[in-house]
Coordinates of C-alpha atoms in Angstrom, one line a residue:
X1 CA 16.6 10.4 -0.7
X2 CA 18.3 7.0 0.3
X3 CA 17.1 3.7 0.8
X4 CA 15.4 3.0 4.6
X5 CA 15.9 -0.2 6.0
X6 CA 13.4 -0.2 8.7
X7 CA 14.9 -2.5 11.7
X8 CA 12.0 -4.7 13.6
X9 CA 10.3 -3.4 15.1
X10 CA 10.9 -0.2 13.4
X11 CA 7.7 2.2 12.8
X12 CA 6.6 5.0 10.5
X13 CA 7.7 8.0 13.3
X14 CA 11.4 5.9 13.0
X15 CA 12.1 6.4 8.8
X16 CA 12.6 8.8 6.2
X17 CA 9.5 9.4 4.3
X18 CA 10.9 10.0 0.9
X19 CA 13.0 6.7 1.0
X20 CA 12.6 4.8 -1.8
X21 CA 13.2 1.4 -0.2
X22 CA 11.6 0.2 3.1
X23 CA 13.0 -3.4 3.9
X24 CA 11.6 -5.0 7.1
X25 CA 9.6 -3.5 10.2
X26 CA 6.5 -1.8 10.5
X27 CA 4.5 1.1 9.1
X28 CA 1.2 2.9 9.1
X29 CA -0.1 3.9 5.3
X30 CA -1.7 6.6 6.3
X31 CA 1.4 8.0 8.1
X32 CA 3.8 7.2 5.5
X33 CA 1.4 9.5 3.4
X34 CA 1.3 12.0 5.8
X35 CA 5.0 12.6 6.1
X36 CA 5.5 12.0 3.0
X37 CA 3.4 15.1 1.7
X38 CA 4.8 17.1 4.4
X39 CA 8.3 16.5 3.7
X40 CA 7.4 17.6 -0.2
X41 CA 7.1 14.1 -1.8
X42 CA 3.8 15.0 -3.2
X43 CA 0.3 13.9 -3.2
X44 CA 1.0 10.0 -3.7
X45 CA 2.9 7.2 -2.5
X46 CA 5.2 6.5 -5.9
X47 CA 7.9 5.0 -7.0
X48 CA 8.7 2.6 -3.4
X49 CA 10.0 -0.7 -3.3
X50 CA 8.7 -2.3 0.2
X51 CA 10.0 -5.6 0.6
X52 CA 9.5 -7.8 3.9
X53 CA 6.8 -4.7 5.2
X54 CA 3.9 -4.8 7.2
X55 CA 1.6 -2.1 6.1
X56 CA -1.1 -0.9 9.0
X57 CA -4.2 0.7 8.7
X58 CA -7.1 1.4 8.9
X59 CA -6.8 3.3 5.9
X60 CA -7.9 2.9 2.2
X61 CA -5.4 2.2 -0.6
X62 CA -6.0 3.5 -4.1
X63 CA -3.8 1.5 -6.6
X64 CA -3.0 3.2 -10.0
X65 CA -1.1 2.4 -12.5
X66 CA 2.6 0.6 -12.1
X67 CA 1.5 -1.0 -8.5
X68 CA 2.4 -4.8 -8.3
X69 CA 1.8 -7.0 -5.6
X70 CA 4.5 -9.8 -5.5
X71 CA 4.0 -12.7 -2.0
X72 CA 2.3 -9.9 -0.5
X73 CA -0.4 -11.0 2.2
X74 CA -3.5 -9.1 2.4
X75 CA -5.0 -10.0 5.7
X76 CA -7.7 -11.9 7.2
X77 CA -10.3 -11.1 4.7
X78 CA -12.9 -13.2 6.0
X79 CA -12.1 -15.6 3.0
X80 CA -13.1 -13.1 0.4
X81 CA -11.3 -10.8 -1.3
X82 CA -14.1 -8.6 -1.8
X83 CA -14.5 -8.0 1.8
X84 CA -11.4 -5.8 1.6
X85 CA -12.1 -4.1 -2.1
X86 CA -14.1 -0.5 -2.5
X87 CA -15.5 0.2 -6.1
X88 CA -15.3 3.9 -6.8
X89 CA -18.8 5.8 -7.6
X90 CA -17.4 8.5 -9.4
X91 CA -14.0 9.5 -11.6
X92 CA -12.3 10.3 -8.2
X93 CA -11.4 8.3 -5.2
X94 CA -11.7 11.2 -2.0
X95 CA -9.7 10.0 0.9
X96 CA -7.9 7.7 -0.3
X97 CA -4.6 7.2 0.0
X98 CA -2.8 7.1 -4.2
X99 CA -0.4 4.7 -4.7
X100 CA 1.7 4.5 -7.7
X101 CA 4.2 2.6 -9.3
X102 CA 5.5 1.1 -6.0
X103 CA 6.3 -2.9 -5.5
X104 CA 5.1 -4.9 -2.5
X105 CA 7.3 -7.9 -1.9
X106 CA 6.4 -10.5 0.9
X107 CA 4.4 -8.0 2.6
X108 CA 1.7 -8.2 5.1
X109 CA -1.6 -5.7 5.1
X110 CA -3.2 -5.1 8.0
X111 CA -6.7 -3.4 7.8
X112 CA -5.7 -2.1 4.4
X113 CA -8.8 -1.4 1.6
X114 CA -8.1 -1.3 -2.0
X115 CA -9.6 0.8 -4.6
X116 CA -8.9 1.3 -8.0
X117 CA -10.2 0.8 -11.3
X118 CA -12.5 -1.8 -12.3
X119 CA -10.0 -4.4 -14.0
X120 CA -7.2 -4.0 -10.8
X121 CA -10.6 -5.1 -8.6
X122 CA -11.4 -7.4 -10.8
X123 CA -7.9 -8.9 -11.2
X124 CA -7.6 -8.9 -7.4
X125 CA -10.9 -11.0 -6.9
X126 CA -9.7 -13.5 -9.7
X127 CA -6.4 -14.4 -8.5
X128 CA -5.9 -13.4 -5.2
X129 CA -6.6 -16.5 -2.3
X130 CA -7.0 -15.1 1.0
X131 CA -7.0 -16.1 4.7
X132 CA -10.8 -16.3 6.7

Protein backbone atom coordinates (compact mmCIF):
# COMPACT_ATOMS: atom_id res chain seq x y z
CA UNK A 1 0.00 0.00 0.00
CA UNK A 2 1.56 3.45 -0.89
CA UNK A 3 0.38 6.85 -0.71
CA UNK A 4 -2.18 8.07 -3.78
CA UNK A 5 -1.91 11.43 -4.81
CA UNK A 6 -5.01 11.89 -6.79
CA UNK A 7 -4.21 14.54 -9.75
CA UNK A 8 -7.34 16.94 -10.56
CA UNK A 9 -9.48 15.92 -11.65
CA UNK A 10 -8.64 12.46 -10.60
CA UNK A 11 -11.67 10.09 -9.54
CA UNK A 12 -12.24 6.99 -7.44
CA UNK A 13 -12.09 4.43 -10.73
CA UNK A 14 -8.37 6.42 -11.17
CA UNK A 15 -6.62 5.31 -7.33
CA UNK A 16 -5.58 2.60 -5.32
CA UNK A 17 -8.05 1.84 -2.76
CA UNK A 18 -5.87 0.68 -0.01
CA UNK A 19 -3.77 4.01 -0.19
CA UNK A 20 -3.26 5.46 2.88
CA UNK A 21 -2.98 9.03 1.62
CA UNK A 22 -5.33 10.73 -1.03
CA UNK A 23 -3.96 14.38 -1.67
CA UNK A 24 -6.11 16.38 -4.13
CA UNK A 25 -8.90 15.41 -6.82
CA UNK A 26 -12.07 13.80 -6.49
CA UNK A 27 -13.72 10.74 -5.03
CA UNK A 28 -17.04 9.01 -4.39
CA UNK A 29 -17.36 7.53 -0.57
CA UNK A 30 -19.25 4.97 -1.43
CA UNK A 31 -16.82 3.76 -4.16
CA UNK A 32 -13.83 4.22 -2.09
CA UNK A 33 -15.66 1.73 0.15
CA UNK A 34 -16.50 -0.44 -2.39
CA UNK A 35 -13.09 -1.10 -3.74
CA UNK A 36 -11.76 -0.92 -0.79
CA UNK A 37 -13.55 -4.12 0.63
CA UNK A 38 -13.08 -5.78 -2.61
CA UNK A 39 -9.44 -5.26 -2.75
CA UNK A 40 -9.34 -6.88 1.05
CA UNK A 41 -9.05 -3.68 3.13
CA UNK A 42 -11.96 -4.72 5.16
CA UNK A 43 -15.30 -3.54 6.30
CA UNK A 44 -14.33 0.25 7.03
CA UNK A 45 -12.61 3.11 5.74
CA UNK A 46 -9.52 3.40 8.50
CA UNK A 47 -6.50 4.70 9.06
CA UNK A 48 -6.55 7.49 5.70
CA UNK A 49 -5.17 10.74 5.69
CA UNK A 50 -7.26 12.86 2.82
CA UNK A 51 -5.90 16.11 2.52
CA UNK A 52 -7.17 18.77 -0.17
CA UNK A 53 -10.23 15.89 -1.11
CA UNK A 54 -13.55 16.32 -2.29
CA UNK A 55 -15.62 13.56 -0.96
CA UNK A 56 -19.04 12.79 -3.17
CA UNK A 57 -21.98 11.16 -2.34
CA UNK A 58 -24.85 10.59 -1.81
CA UNK A 59 -23.95 8.32 0.76
CA UNK A 60 -24.05 8.18 4.63
CA UNK A 61 -20.91 8.47 6.76
CA UNK A 62 -20.67 6.72 10.07
CA UNK A 63 -17.81 8.33 12.12
CA UNK A 64 -16.19 6.21 14.94
CA UNK A 65 -13.66 6.62 16.91
CA UNK A 66 -10.14 8.45 15.80
CA UNK A 67 -12.05 10.49 12.92
CA UNK A 68 -10.99 14.26 12.98
CA UNK A 69 -12.17 16.81 10.79
CA UNK A 70 -9.50 19.57 10.32
CA UNK A 71 -10.74 22.89 7.50
CA UNK A 72 -12.91 20.38 6.16
CA UNK A 73 -16.13 21.83 4.34
CA UNK A 74 -19.24 20.01 4.80
CA UNK A 75 -21.47 21.41 2.07
CA UNK A 76 -24.38 23.52 1.62
CA UNK A 77 -26.37 22.43 4.56
CA UNK A 78 -29.03 24.72 4.29
CA UNK A 79 -27.39 26.74 7.26
CA UNK A 80 -27.84 23.91 9.65
CA UNK A 81 -25.79 21.39 10.61
CA UNK A 82 -28.46 19.16 11.48
CA UNK A 83 -29.80 19.05 8.12
CA UNK A 84 -26.80 16.79 7.18
CA UNK A 85 -26.65 14.58 10.68
CA UNK A 86 -28.65 11.07 11.17
CA UNK A 87 -29.13 9.87 14.84
CA UNK A 88 -28.97 6.10 14.98
CA UNK A 89 -32.14 4.18 16.46
CA UNK A 90 -30.51 1.24 17.47
CA UNK A 91 -26.77 -0.08 18.53
CA UNK A 92 -26.04 -0.48 14.74
CA UNK A 93 -25.80 1.89 11.93
CA UNK A 94 -27.05 -0.50 8.59
CA UNK A 95 -25.80 0.98 5.38
CA UNK A 96 -23.68 3.09 6.36
CA UNK A 97 -20.45 3.62 5.29
CA UNK A 98 -17.74 3.08 8.85
CA UNK A 99 -15.12 5.39 8.99
CA UNK A 100 -12.34 5.18 11.38
CA UNK A 101 -9.39 6.73 12.48
CA UNK A 102 -8.89 8.73 9.20
CA UNK A 103 -8.08 12.68 8.98
CA UNK A 104 -9.92 15.15 6.75
CA UNK A 105 -7.83 18.18 5.93
CA UNK A 106 -9.19 21.12 3.83
CA UNK A 107 -11.72 18.83 2.41
CA UNK A 108 -15.02 19.50 0.69
CA UNK A 109 -18.26 17.05 1.23
CA UNK A 110 -20.59 16.83 -1.13
CA UNK A 111 -24.03 15.15 -0.29
CA UNK A 112 -22.24 13.37 2.54
CA UNK A 113 -24.49 12.36 5.95
CA UNK A 114 -22.98 11.84 9.24
CA UNK A 115 -23.85 9.41 11.83
CA UNK A 116 -22.31 8.42 14.86
CA UNK A 117 -22.74 8.52 18.35
CA UNK A 118 -24.53 10.94 20.26
CA UNK A 119 -21.53 13.27 21.57
CA UNK A 120 -19.72 13.27 17.72
CA UNK A 121 -23.47 14.75 16.60
CA UNK A 122 -23.59 16.71 19.26
CA UNK A 123 -20.02 18.07 18.95
CA UNK A 124 -20.72 18.60 15.24
CA UNK A 125 -23.90 20.79 15.84
CA UNK A 126 -21.95 22.92 18.53
CA UNK A 127 -19.05 23.87 16.64
CA UNK A 128 -19.44 23.33 13.17
CA UNK A 129 -20.69 26.78 11.01
CA UNK A 130 -21.94 25.87 7.81
CA UNK A 131 -22.87 27.38 4.34
CA UNK A 132 -27.03 27.84 3.43
Amino acid sequence: MTDQPLPPPATTRSMDPLAKEFRGGTLSLFDLYRASVRAGGGVRIEDRTFIDCTIEGPALMLVLEGVFFDSTNFGPTGGDMRNMLFQPLGNVAIGAIPVRNCTFTRCQFETIGITGNEALLKMLIEQVTTSG
